Amino acid sequence: MLQILKKYLRTEFFLPKILIPLIALTLYSSLILIIINQYLYEVVNFYFNVLLLRTLVIIIIFLMIIHSGFFIIFNVIKGNKVVLENIREKFDLSELILAFLPLSPIIVYVLNNLDVLEIKETFMVLIFFILFSILFVNILPFLLGKFGSTKTMSSLGAAFAFTITSMPSLSQEFNWITIGDFKIQILFIVTSYFLIRLLIEKRTKKFLYVIILVNFLVSVITPILSKDFEFTETNYTTSNEKSDLISKVDGKSVSFTPNIYLLVYESYVPNETLLNYGIDNEQQQNYLSGKGFTIYPKTYSVGSPTIPSMSRVFNASPSYYGYIRRGISGDGIIHNILKKIGYKTVGVFPDNFMFQGVGSNYDYSYPEVREENLNEDKLLILTILSGEFRFKLGLKDLPPSHEQYIETKHSYFEKGFKEPIFLYTHSDLPGHAVTHGGCRPNEIELYKDDLLKANLEMKKDVNKIIENDPSSIIIVAGDHGPYLSNNCFTPLDNKDISDISRFDIQDRFATFLAIRWPTEDFERYDDIVVLQDLFPVVLSYIFNDEALLDTKIEPIILTTEKISGASVSNGIIQGGTEDGEPLFIDVN
């Protein structure tokens, strides 16, 4: 035992092989912490690096105390000399392949986000993380090689970078939100280091390279063969393709042009669905009925979550007509038709989520769209560095407060426009379950609390519009279900299609819909099955032309991977425990 201590505590070994590499790892972690702290807050990798730094400082201080005692006994008292030789190790270009290890998770993330990344953005993400890997695996170890073991620091750099880039996957696997389990994280980085260090020796180096290469290829091939892409059901059409709805309205004159307000509340669902969670929202529906709204209690969306649902609402089509956010950002088929007949379009949102990667095409929009916040490559890079895939990333560039958002949309409700307006606002209340990992223990209680807030916000919105614009069309809607059942936002791949229930489908695809029509003749037009029927119906109403109803899309769920391949067609369940039955049963 004493001989082992002598070997590892000898200054000639301790400094280059242990102390300097640990200080190097402290430097690596500090660099990441500085980057994260610049752009992000309260994310998994932030807290991981804070805890890692604290742990490293304690270990370094402890080892230095132990080594100081050893040095005094064996070098000062016994007079043994310390001989520090030139320890710089030769740089082996073949070790560049170590940088491929941290890149393996990056390839998976990029392939899973090809639906939002352009070619240029894809290359930017890859280039960033190639440089990221080379920095920690090759450059920093080489620069510090004068003081410590390059191999040790390179192995630590590879293990550290691999841990950082793998953290989103670990967060997904272990249901981490904001803070991960440090014991698992430290076990991951330590295991990665020792495996790399073991295999980096000359005898096993080729084996290490084979492992890294195979791991890299598997990371590339697996997502391609997988069916877990979020929007795999869509074949994008070109942005120039003309829709049936545009063809139908060409040359027609509108009967009248009332202002149109679309008030969407995130994951707001009808009372039949809420009762399955033990929540009764009948009082709110009665409030809307009392204000002159017609309730449509059996509607659902063909897509879920927000973008697959609302983009198709604004295109009145299964197609996105190009970029997936084109519709919700103000350049949808519906927006362009309304603009052509004289409407001004307004988009008011709590944040820039609707504009990411495309900007705003509304005549008036809120919040202000900052160009640097639109790049999907920057967003994906920051998301990976955060260590978790959230629905909305915790950026330090904070969006306006919810109170500012409400104040702004109310100012538009009160504002008098010379032209007719179409206003779309999308509140983030009540919201849905977390988008990674499983359900939080109190997921339903959290939703119930936010539903009460959404109800209050809705009442204020509706009252404000009726007070200032009583002859307008007011649409109150929810975009999809709240994902509170089973494993929440995670696809139901743990359930066979035969086990999918009516409630499972409602939980993901049910939508709330209530419309306050300014005249009594709306019943000729309002045959609404799916939320995407909304604007063919509204346009039929203002054009006084029932032929436009023929442009309604086929009412069949497209994102079926959310429910193990089950679907709904024209309101009838296909597959599952209630195969052939209505999605919604009779409600009062």
Coordinates of C-alpha atoms in Angstrom, one line a residue:
M1 CA 0.0 0.0 0.0
L2 CA 2.8 2.3 0.9
Q3 CA 4.6 1.6 -2.4
I4 CA 1.4 2.5 -4.3
L5 CA 1.1 5.8 -2.4
K6 CA 4.7 6.5 -3.1
K7 CA 4.2 5.9 -6.8
Y8 CA 1.2 8.2 -7.2
L9 CA 2.2 10.9 -4.7
R10 CA 5.7 11.3 -6.1
T11 CA 5.9 14.9 -7.4
E12 CA 7.2 13.6 -10.7
F13 CA 4.0 11.6 -11.2
F14 CA 1.5 13.6 -9.1
L15 CA 1.9 16.9 -10.8
P16 CA 1.7 15.9 -14.5
K17 CA -0.5 12.9 -14.2
I18 CA -3.0 13.9 -11.5
L19 CA -2.9 17.6 -10.3
I20 CA -2.5 19.3 -13.7
P21 CA -5.2 17.2 -15.4
L22 CA -7.6 17.9 -12.6
I23 CA -6.9 21.6 -12.9
A24 CA -7.4 21.2 -16.7
L25 CA -10.8 19.6 -16.1
T26 CA -11.6 22.5 -13.8
L27 CA -10.7 24.8 -16.6
Y28 CA -12.9 22.9 -19.1
S29 CA -15.8 23.0 -16.7
S30 CA -15.3 26.7 -16.0
L31 CA -15.3 27.5 -19.8
I32 CA -18.6 25.7 -20.2
L33 CA -20.1 27.4 -17.2
I34 CA -19.1 30.8 -18.5
I35 CA -20.8 30.1 -21.9
I36 CA -24.0 28.7 -20.2
N37 CA -24.1 31.5 -17.7
Q38 CA -23.9 34.0 -20.6
Y39 CA -27.0 32.8 -22.4
L40 CA -29.0 30.4 -20.2
Y41 CA -30.3 30.0 -16.7
E42 CA -31.5 27.1 -14.6
V43 CA -30.6 24.3 -16.9
V44 CA -29.2 20.8 -16.3
N45 CA -25.6 21.4 -17.5
F46 CA -25.4 24.6 -15.5
Y47 CA -26.0 22.8 -12.2
F48 CA -23.9 19.9 -13.3
N49 CA -20.9 22.1 -13.9
V50 CA -21.4 24.1 -10.7
L51 CA -21.4 20.8 -8.7
L52 CA -18.5 19.4 -10.7
L53 CA -16.4 22.5 -10.0
R54 CA -17.1 22.4 -6.3
T55 CA -16.2 18.7 -6.3
L56 CA -13.0 19.3 -8.2
V57 CA -11.9 22.1 -5.9
I58 CA -12.5 19.9 -2.8
I59 CA -10.6 17.0 -4.4
I60 CA -7.7 19.2 -5.6
I61 CA -7.3 20.8 -2.1
F62 CA -7.5 17.4 -0.4
L63 CA -4.9 15.9 -2.8
M64 CA -2.6 18.9 -2.4
I65 CA -2.8 18.6 1.4
I66 CA -1.9 14.8 1.2
H67 CA 0.8 15.5 -1.3
S68 CA 2.3 18.3 0.8
G69 CA 2.6 15.9 3.7
F70 CA 4.2 13.3 1.5
F71 CA 6.6 16.0 0.0
I72 CA 7.7 17.1 3.5
I73 CA 8.4 13.6 4.7
F74 CA 10.0 12.1 1.6
N75 CA 11.6 15.1 0.0
V76 CA 12.3 17.7 2.7
I77 CA 13.1 15.5 5.7
K78 CA 14.6 12.6 3.9
G79 CA 16.4 14.9 1.4
N80 CA 15.1 13.2 -1.8
K81 CA 15.4 15.4 -4.8
V82 CA 12.5 16.2 -7.2
V83 CA 13.5 15.7 -10.8
L84 CA 10.9 17.1 -13.2
E85 CA 11.8 16.0 -16.7
N86 CA 10.4 17.3 -20.0
I87 CA 7.0 15.7 -19.8
R88 CA 5.5 16.9 -23.1
E89 CA 4.2 14.0 -24.9
K90 CA 4.3 13.8 -28.7
F91 CA 1.1 14.8 -30.3
D92 CA -0.4 12.0 -32.3
L93 CA -2.6 13.1 -35.2
S94 CA -4.4 9.8 -35.1
E95 CA -5.8 10.9 -31.7
L96 CA -8.0 13.4 -33.5
I97 CA -10.5 10.6 -33.9
L98 CA -11.2 10.9 -30.1
A99 CA -13.1 14.1 -31.1
F100 CA -15.7 11.9 -32.9
L101 CA -16.9 10.6 -29.5
P102 CA -18.6 13.8 -28.3
L103 CA -20.0 14.3 -31.8
S104 CA -22.0 11.1 -31.8
P105 CA -24.9 12.5 -29.8
I106 CA -24.8 15.7 -31.9
I107 CA -25.5 13.7 -35.1
V108 CA -28.6 12.2 -33.4
Y109 CA -29.9 15.7 -32.3
V110 CA -29.3 17.2 -35.8
L111 CA -31.0 14.3 -37.6
N112 CA -34.0 14.6 -35.2
N113 CA -34.3 18.3 -36.0
L114 CA -33.9 18.3 -39.8
D115 CA -37.5 19.5 -40.0
V116 CA -36.5 22.9 -38.6
L117 CA -32.9 23.2 -39.8
E118 CA -31.9 24.5 -43.2
I119 CA -28.7 23.1 -44.8
K120 CA -26.7 26.1 -43.7
E121 CA -27.9 25.9 -40.1
T122 CA -27.2 22.1 -40.1
F123 CA -23.6 22.8 -41.1
M124 CA -23.3 25.6 -38.5
V125 CA -24.4 23.2 -35.7
L126 CA -22.0 20.5 -36.9
I127 CA -19.1 23.0 -37.3
F128 CA -19.6 24.4 -33.8
F129 CA -19.5 21.0 -32.1
I130 CA -16.6 19.8 -34.2
L131 CA -14.7 22.8 -33.0
F132 CA -16.1 22.2 -29.5
S133 CA -14.8 18.6 -29.5
I134 CA -11.4 19.5 -30.9
L135 CA -11.0 22.3 -28.4
F136 CA -11.5 20.0 -25.4
V137 CA -10.0 16.8 -26.8
N138 CA -7.0 18.2 -28.7
I139 CA -6.3 21.9 -28.5
L140 CA -6.4 22.5 -24.8
P141 CA -4.6 19.3 -23.9
F142 CA -1.9 20.2 -26.4
L143 CA -1.5 23.8 -25.0
L144 CA -1.3 22.5 -21.4
G145 CA 1.0 19.6 -22.4
K146 CA 4.0 21.5 -21.2
F147 CA 2.7 21.1 -17.6
G148 CA 0.9 17.8 -17.6
S149 CA 0.1 14.6 -19.4
T150 CA -1.4 15.3 -22.8
K151 CA -3.0 11.8 -23.0
T152 CA -4.6 12.2 -19.6
M153 CA -5.9 15.6 -20.3
S154 CA -7.1 14.5 -23.8
S155 CA -9.0 11.6 -22.3
L156 CA -10.5 13.8 -19.6
G157 CA -11.5 16.3 -22.3
A158 CA -13.1 13.6 -24.4
A159 CA -15.0 12.3 -21.4
F160 CA -16.1 15.8 -20.3
A161 CA -17.2 16.9 -23.8
F162 CA -19.0 13.6 -24.3
T163 CA -20.8 14.0 -21.0
I164 CA -21.9 17.6 -22.0
T165 CA -23.2 16.6 -25.4
S166 CA -24.9 13.4 -24.0
M167 CA -26.7 15.3 -21.2
P168 CA -29.9 16.0 -23.2
S169 CA -30.2 12.2 -23.8
L170 CA -29.5 11.5 -20.1
S171 CA -32.1 14.1 -19.1
Q172 CA -34.6 12.4 -21.4
E173 CA -33.7 8.9 -20.0
F174 CA -33.9 9.9 -16.3
N175 CA -36.6 12.5 -16.5
W176 CA -34.4 15.4 -15.3
I177 CA -35.8 18.9 -15.4
T178 CA -33.4 21.8 -14.6
I179 CA -31.3 19.7 -12.2
G180 CA -30.0 16.2 -12.9
D181 CA -28.8 13.5 -10.5
F182 CA -25.1 14.3 -9.9
K183 CA -24.3 10.8 -8.9
I184 CA -25.4 9.5 -12.3
Q185 CA -23.6 12.4 -14.1
I186 CA -20.3 11.9 -12.2
L187 CA -20.5 8.1 -12.8
F188 CA -21.0 8.8 -16.5
I189 CA -18.0 11.0 -16.9
V190 CA -15.7 8.8 -14.7
T191 CA -16.7 5.7 -16.6
S192 CA -16.2 7.4 -19.9
Y193 CA -12.7 8.6 -18.8
F194 CA -11.5 5.2 -17.6
L195 CA -12.8 3.4 -20.7
I196 CA -11.0 6.0 -23.0
R197 CA -7.9 5.9 -20.9
L198 CA -7.8 2.1 -20.9
L199 CA -8.2 1.9 -24.6
I200 CA -6.0 4.8 -25.6
E201 CA -2.8 2.8 -24.8
K202 CA -0.9 1.6 -27.9
R203 CA -2.0 -2.0 -27.5
T204 CA -5.7 -1.2 -27.6
K205 CA -5.7 2.1 -29.5
K206 CA -7.0 0.6 -32.7
F207 CA -9.8 -1.1 -30.8
L208 CA -10.7 2.3 -29.3
Y209 CA -10.9 3.8 -32.7
V210 CA -13.1 1.0 -34.0
I211 CA -15.4 1.5 -31.0
I212 CA -15.7 5.3 -31.6
L213 CA -16.2 4.8 -35.4
V214 CA -18.9 2.2 -34.8
N215 CA -20.6 4.3 -32.2
F216 CA -20.5 7.3 -34.6
L217 CA -22.0 5.3 -37.5
V218 CA -24.7 3.8 -35.2
S219 CA -25.6 7.4 -34.1
V220 CA -26.0 8.4 -37.7
I221 CA -27.9 5.3 -38.9
T222 CA -30.3 4.7 -36.0
P223 CA -32.3 8.0 -36.2
I224 CA -32.6 7.6 -40.0
L225 CA -34.1 4.1 -39.6
S226 CA -36.2 5.2 -36.6
K227 CA -39.8 6.4 -36.8
D228 CA -39.5 8.8 -33.9
F229 CA -39.1 12.0 -35.9
E230 CA -41.6 14.5 -34.6
F231 CA -43.0 15.4 -38.0
T232 CA -42.4 12.2 -39.9
E233 CA -45.9 12.0 -41.4
T234 CA -45.4 15.1 -43.5
N235 CA -44.1 15.5 -47.0
Y236 CA -43.5 19.2 -47.4
T237 CA -44.9 20.8 -50.5
T238 CA -43.3 23.7 -52.1
S239 CA -44.1 27.2 -50.9
N240 CA -45.4 28.1 -54.4
E241 CA -48.0 25.4 -54.5
K242 CA -51.5 26.9 -54.8
S243 CA -54.1 25.7 -52.3
D244 CA -57.7 24.7 -53.2
L245 CA -58.9 27.5 -50.9
I246 CA -57.0 30.2 -52.7
S247 CA -58.4 28.9 -56.0
K248 CA -61.9 28.9 -54.6
V249 CA -61.8 32.5 -53.4
D250 CA -60.0 34.0 -56.4
G251 CA -62.3 36.6 -58.0
K252 CA -64.9 36.4 -55.3
S253 CA -66.2 39.4 -53.3
V254 CA -66.7 39.2 -49.5
S255 CA -70.2 39.8 -48.1
F256 CA -68.8 41.7 -45.1
T257 CA -65.5 42.0 -43.3
P258 CA -66.0 41.9 -39.5
N259 CA -62.9 41.9 -37.3
I260 CA -61.7 38.4 -36.5
Y261 CA -60.1 37.6 -33.2
L262 CA -58.6 34.1 -32.6
L263 CA -57.8 33.6 -29.0
V264 CA -55.8 30.4 -28.5
Y265 CA -55.0 29.1 -25.0
E266 CA -52.2 26.4 -25.0
S267 CA -53.6 22.9 -24.4
Y268 CA -57.1 24.0 -23.5
V269 CA -59.5 21.2 -23.9
P270 CA -63.3 20.6 -23.6
N271 CA -64.9 19.5 -20.4
E272 CA -65.4 15.9 -21.4
T273 CA -61.6 15.5 -21.5
L274 CA -61.1 17.5 -18.3
L275 CA -63.4 15.3 -16.4
N276 CA -61.0 12.4 -17.0
Y277 CA -58.4 14.4 -15.0
G278 CA -61.0 15.0 -12.2
I279 CA -61.4 18.6 -13.3
D280 CA -64.8 20.2 -14.0
N281 CA -64.7 23.3 -16.2
E282 CA -68.4 23.5 -17.0
Q283 CA -68.7 26.9 -15.3
Q284 CA -66.3 28.4 -17.8
Q285 CA -68.2 26.9 -20.7
N286 CA -71.4 28.3 -19.2
Y287 CA -69.8 31.7 -19.0
L288 CA -68.9 31.6 -22.7
S289 CA -72.4 30.4 -23.6
G290 CA -73.8 33.3 -21.6
K291 CA -71.7 35.7 -23.7
G292 CA -73.2 34.4 -26.9
F293 CA -70.6 31.8 -27.9
T294 CA -71.5 28.6 -29.6
I295 CA -69.5 25.7 -28.1
Y296 CA -68.2 23.0 -30.4
P297 CA -67.4 20.2 -27.8
K298 CA -66.3 17.4 -30.1
T299 CA -63.5 18.9 -32.1
Y300 CA -59.9 17.6 -32.3
S301 CA -56.8 18.4 -34.2
V302 CA -55.2 16.4 -37.0
G303 CA -51.8 17.3 -35.6
S304 CA -50.2 17.8 -32.2
P305 CA -48.5 19.6 -30.5
T306 CA -48.7 23.4 -31.3
I307 CA -46.9 23.7 -34.6
P308 CA -48.3 20.6 -36.4
S309 CA -51.8 21.8 -35.2
M310 CA -51.8 25.5 -35.7
S311 CA -49.7 25.6 -38.9
R312 CA -52.3 23.4 -40.5
V313 CA -55.1 25.6 -39.1
F314 CA -53.6 28.6 -40.9
N315 CA -53.0 26.6 -44.1
A316 CA -56.4 24.8 -44.0
S317 CA -54.3 21.9 -45.3
P318 CA -52.3 18.9 -44.1
S319 CA -49.3 20.6 -45.8
Y320 CA -47.1 23.2 -44.3
Y321 CA -46.4 24.7 -47.8
G322 CA -42.7 25.0 -47.0
Y323 CA -41.2 25.8 -43.6
I324 CA -43.2 24.3 -40.7
R325 CA -43.6 27.7 -38.9
R326 CA -44.7 29.5 -42.1
G327 CA -48.4 29.3 -41.1
I328 CA -48.1 30.4 -37.5
S329 CA -45.6 33.2 -38.3
G330 CA -48.2 35.1 -40.3
D331 CA -47.5 33.8 -43.9
G332 CA -50.1 31.1 -44.0
I333 CA -52.7 30.5 -46.7
I334 CA -55.4 32.1 -44.4
H335 CA -53.3 35.2 -43.6
N336 CA -52.6 35.8 -47.3
I337 CA -56.3 35.4 -48.3
L338 CA -57.3 37.8 -45.5
K339 CA -54.7 40.3 -46.6
K340 CA -55.9 40.1 -50.2
I341 CA -59.4 41.1 -49.2
G342 CA -58.3 44.0 -47.1
Y343 CA -57.5 42.7 -43.6
K344 CA -54.5 43.8 -41.6
T345 CA -53.0 40.9 -39.6
V346 CA -51.9 41.1 -36.0
G347 CA -49.9 38.5 -34.0
V348 CA -49.5 38.9 -30.3
F349 CA -47.6 36.2 -28.3
P350 CA -45.9 35.8 -24.9
D351 CA -42.5 35.1 -26.7
N352 CA -40.8 34.6 -30.0
F353 CA -41.6 30.9 -30.3
M354 CA -43.9 31.3 -33.3
F355 CA -41.2 33.3 -35.2
Q356 CA -38.1 31.1 -34.7
G357 CA -36.3 30.5 -37.9
V358 CA -38.6 32.6 -40.0
G359 CA -39.4 35.9 -38.4
S360 CA -42.8 37.7 -38.3
N361 CA -45.0 38.2 -41.4
Y362 CA -47.8 39.8 -39.5
D363 CA -48.5 43.5 -40.3
Y364 CA -48.2 44.1 -36.5
S365 CA -46.6 41.7 -34.1
Y366 CA -45.5 41.4 -30.5
P367 CA -43.0 40.8 -29.0
E368 CA -40.4 42.5 -31.1
V369 CA -38.6 40.0 -33.4
R370 CA -34.9 40.1 -32.9
E371 CA -33.0 38.6 -35.8
E372 CA -30.4 37.0 -33.5
N373 CA -33.1 35.0 -31.7
L374 CA -34.5 33.5 -34.9
N375 CA -31.6 31.2 -35.9
E376 CA -32.5 27.6 -35.4
D377 CA -28.8 26.6 -35.4
K378 CA -28.1 28.9 -32.4
L379 CA -31.2 27.6 -30.7
L380 CA -30.2 24.0 -31.1
I381 CA -26.6 24.7 -30.0
L382 CA -27.9 26.4 -26.8
T383 CA -30.4 23.6 -26.2
I384 CA -27.7 21.0 -26.4
L385 CA -25.4 23.0 -24.2
S386 CA -28.3 23.4 -21.7
G387 CA -28.4 19.6 -21.2
E388 CA -32.1 19.2 -21.8
F389 CA -34.7 19.6 -24.5
R390 CA -37.4 21.9 -23.2
F391 CA -40.5 23.1 -25.0
K392 CA -39.2 26.6 -24.5
L393 CA -35.5 27.0 -23.7
G394 CA -34.5 28.9 -20.5
L395 CA -32.7 31.8 -22.3
K396 CA -31.2 34.6 -20.4
D397 CA -32.7 37.0 -23.0
L398 CA -36.0 36.7 -21.2
P399 CA -39.3 37.3 -23.1
P400 CA -41.7 39.9 -21.8
S401 CA -43.6 39.1 -18.6
H402 CA -47.0 37.5 -19.0
E403 CA -48.5 40.7 -17.6
Q404 CA -46.9 42.7 -20.4
Y405 CA -48.2 40.2 -23.0
I406 CA -51.8 40.6 -21.6
E407 CA -51.5 44.4 -21.5
T408 CA -50.3 44.5 -25.1
K409 CA -53.0 42.2 -26.5
H410 CA -55.6 44.3 -24.6
S411 CA -54.2 47.4 -26.2
Y412 CA -54.8 45.9 -29.6
F413 CA -58.4 44.9 -28.6
E414 CA -59.0 48.6 -27.8
K415 CA -57.2 50.0 -30.8
G416 CA -59.3 51.3 -33.6
F417 CA -58.0 50.3 -37.1
K418 CA -59.2 51.8 -40.3
E419 CA -59.0 48.4 -42.0
P420 CA -60.6 45.2 -40.8
I421 CA -58.2 43.2 -38.7
F422 CA -57.4 39.6 -38.1
L423 CA -55.8 39.1 -34.7
Y424 CA -54.2 35.9 -33.5
T425 CA -53.0 35.6 -29.9
H426 CA -51.7 32.4 -28.3
S427 CA -51.4 32.4 -24.5
D428 CA -49.1 29.9 -22.9
L429 CA -51.7 29.1 -20.3
P430 CA -52.8 26.5 -19.2
G431 CA -50.0 24.7 -21.0
H432 CA -49.0 21.1 -21.2
A433 CA -46.8 18.6 -19.4
V434 CA -43.0 18.9 -19.7
T435 CA -41.7 17.9 -23.1
H436 CA -39.0 15.5 -22.0
G437 CA -38.9 12.6 -19.5
G438 CA -42.0 11.4 -17.8
C439 CA -44.7 13.1 -15.9
R440 CA -44.0 15.2 -12.8
P441 CA -45.6 13.9 -9.7
N442 CA -48.1 16.8 -9.5
E443 CA -48.6 17.3 -13.3
I444 CA -52.4 17.3 -13.1
E445 CA -52.5 19.7 -10.1
L446 CA -50.1 22.1 -11.9
Y447 CA -52.4 22.0 -15.0
K448 CA -55.5 22.6 -12.8
D449 CA -53.9 25.7 -11.3
D450 CA -52.9 27.1 -14.7
L451 CA -56.3 26.3 -16.0
L452 CA -57.8 28.6 -13.4
K453 CA -55.4 31.3 -14.5
A454 CA -56.2 30.7 -18.2
N455 CA -60.0 31.0 -17.4
L456 CA -59.4 34.3 -15.7
E457 CA -57.3 35.6 -18.7
M458 CA -59.9 34.3 -21.1
K459 CA -62.7 36.2 -19.3
K460 CA -60.7 39.4 -19.4
D461 CA -59.9 38.9 -23.1
V462 CA -63.5 38.2 -24.1
N463 CA -65.0 41.0 -22.0
K464 CA -62.5 43.5 -23.4
I465 CA -63.3 42.6 -27.1
I466 CA -67.1 42.6 -26.6
E467 CA -66.8 45.9 -24.8
N468 CA -64.8 47.5 -27.7
D469 CA -65.8 45.4 -30.8
P470 CA -69.2 43.6 -30.2
S471 CA -69.9 43.0 -33.9
S472 CA -66.7 41.0 -34.4
I473 CA -66.1 37.2 -34.8
I474 CA -64.5 36.0 -31.6
I475 CA -62.9 32.5 -31.7
V476 CA -61.8 30.9 -28.4
A477 CA -59.7 27.7 -28.9
G478 CA -57.3 25.2 -27.6
D479 CA -54.6 23.9 -30.0
H480 CA -54.2 20.3 -28.7
G481 CA -54.4 18.2 -25.5
P482 CA -52.3 18.7 -22.4
Y483 CA -50.4 15.4 -22.4
L484 CA -51.2 14.5 -18.8
S485 CA -51.9 10.8 -19.1
N486 CA -49.6 7.8 -19.3
N487 CA -46.0 9.0 -19.7
C488 CA -47.1 12.5 -20.6
F489 CA -45.3 14.1 -23.6
T490 CA -43.3 10.9 -24.4
P491 CA -44.8 9.0 -27.4
L492 CA -46.9 6.0 -26.2
D493 CA -44.4 3.5 -27.6
N494 CA -44.7 1.5 -24.4
K495 CA -48.3 0.7 -25.2
D496 CA -49.6 -1.5 -27.9
I497 CA -52.2 0.0 -30.2
S498 CA -54.8 -2.3 -28.8
D499 CA -54.3 -0.7 -25.4
I500 CA -54.8 2.9 -26.6
S501 CA -58.0 4.3 -25.1
R502 CA -60.4 7.1 -26.1
F503 CA -58.9 9.2 -23.3
D504 CA -55.3 8.6 -24.5
I505 CA -56.3 10.1 -27.8
Q506 CA -58.3 13.0 -26.3
D507 CA -55.4 13.7 -24.0
R508 CA -53.2 14.5 -27.0
F509 CA -55.6 15.7 -29.8
A510 CA -58.7 17.1 -28.2
T511 CA -59.2 20.8 -28.8
F512 CA -61.5 23.4 -27.3
L513 CA -63.5 25.6 -29.7
A514 CA -66.1 28.3 -29.1
I515 CA -67.2 31.0 -31.6
R516 CA -69.2 34.1 -31.1
W517 CA -70.8 34.9 -34.4
P518 CA -72.0 38.4 -35.1
T519 CA -75.1 37.2 -37.0
E520 CA -77.6 34.4 -36.7
D521 CA -77.0 32.7 -40.1
F522 CA -73.7 31.0 -39.2
E523 CA -75.4 27.6 -38.8
R524 CA -75.4 27.2 -42.6
Y525 CA -71.6 27.0 -42.4
D526 CA -70.4 25.7 -39.0
D527 CA -70.1 22.0 -39.6
I528 CA -66.8 21.7 -37.8
V529 CA -65.1 18.3 -37.1
V530 CA -61.4 19.2 -36.7
L531 CA -59.8 22.5 -35.6
Q532 CA -58.4 22.8 -39.2
D533 CA -62.0 23.2 -40.5
L534 CA -62.1 26.6 -38.7
F535 CA -61.1 29.0 -41.5
P536 CA -62.9 27.3 -44.4
V537 CA -66.0 27.8 -42.2
V538 CA -65.2 31.4 -41.3
L539 CA -64.4 32.3 -44.9
S540 CA -67.6 30.6 -46.1
Y541 CA -69.4 32.8 -43.6
I542 CA -67.9 36.1 -44.6
F543 CA -68.0 35.3 -48.4
N544 CA -71.5 33.9 -48.0
D545 CA -70.5 30.9 -50.1
E546 CA -71.1 27.4 -48.9
A547 CA -68.9 26.1 -51.8
L548 CA -65.8 27.0 -49.7
L549 CA -66.7 24.3 -47.3
D550 CA -65.5 21.8 -49.9
T551 CA -61.9 22.8 -49.1
K552 CA -62.0 21.4 -45.6
I553 CA -59.3 18.8 -45.1
E554 CA -59.8 15.1 -44.5
P555 CA -60.5 14.9 -40.7
I556 CA -57.9 12.2 -39.9
I557 CA -55.1 12.4 -37.4
L558 CA -51.7 12.6 -39.0
T559 CA -49.2 12.5 -36.1
T560 CA -50.2 8.9 -35.2
E561 CA -46.9 8.1 -33.5
K562 CA -48.2 10.0 -30.5
I563 CA -50.8 7.3 -29.9
S564 CA -49.0 4.1 -31.0
G565 CA -50.4 4.2 -34.5
A566 CA -54.1 4.7 -33.6
S567 CA -56.0 7.4 -35.3
V568 CA -59.3 9.2 -35.6
S569 CA -61.2 9.6 -38.9
N570 CA -64.2 11.9 -39.2
G571 CA -64.7 11.7 -35.4
I572 CA -64.4 7.8 -35.3
I573 CA -61.6 6.1 -33.5
Q574 CA -59.4 3.7 -35.6
G575 CA -57.6 1.2 -33.4
G576 CA -57.4 1.0 -29.7
T577 CA -59.9 -0.2 -27.0
E578 CA -62.8 1.8 -28.5
D579 CA -62.1 1.0 -32.2
G580 CA -65.0 2.1 -34.3
E581 CA -66.5 4.3 -31.6
P582 CA -66.8 8.1 -31.5
L583 CA -63.8 10.0 -30.1
F584 CA -66.3 12.1 -28.0
I585 CA -69.4 10.6 -26.4
D586 CA -72.6 12.5 -25.8
V587 CA -72.1 15.5 -23.5
N588 CA -74.6 17.9 -22.0

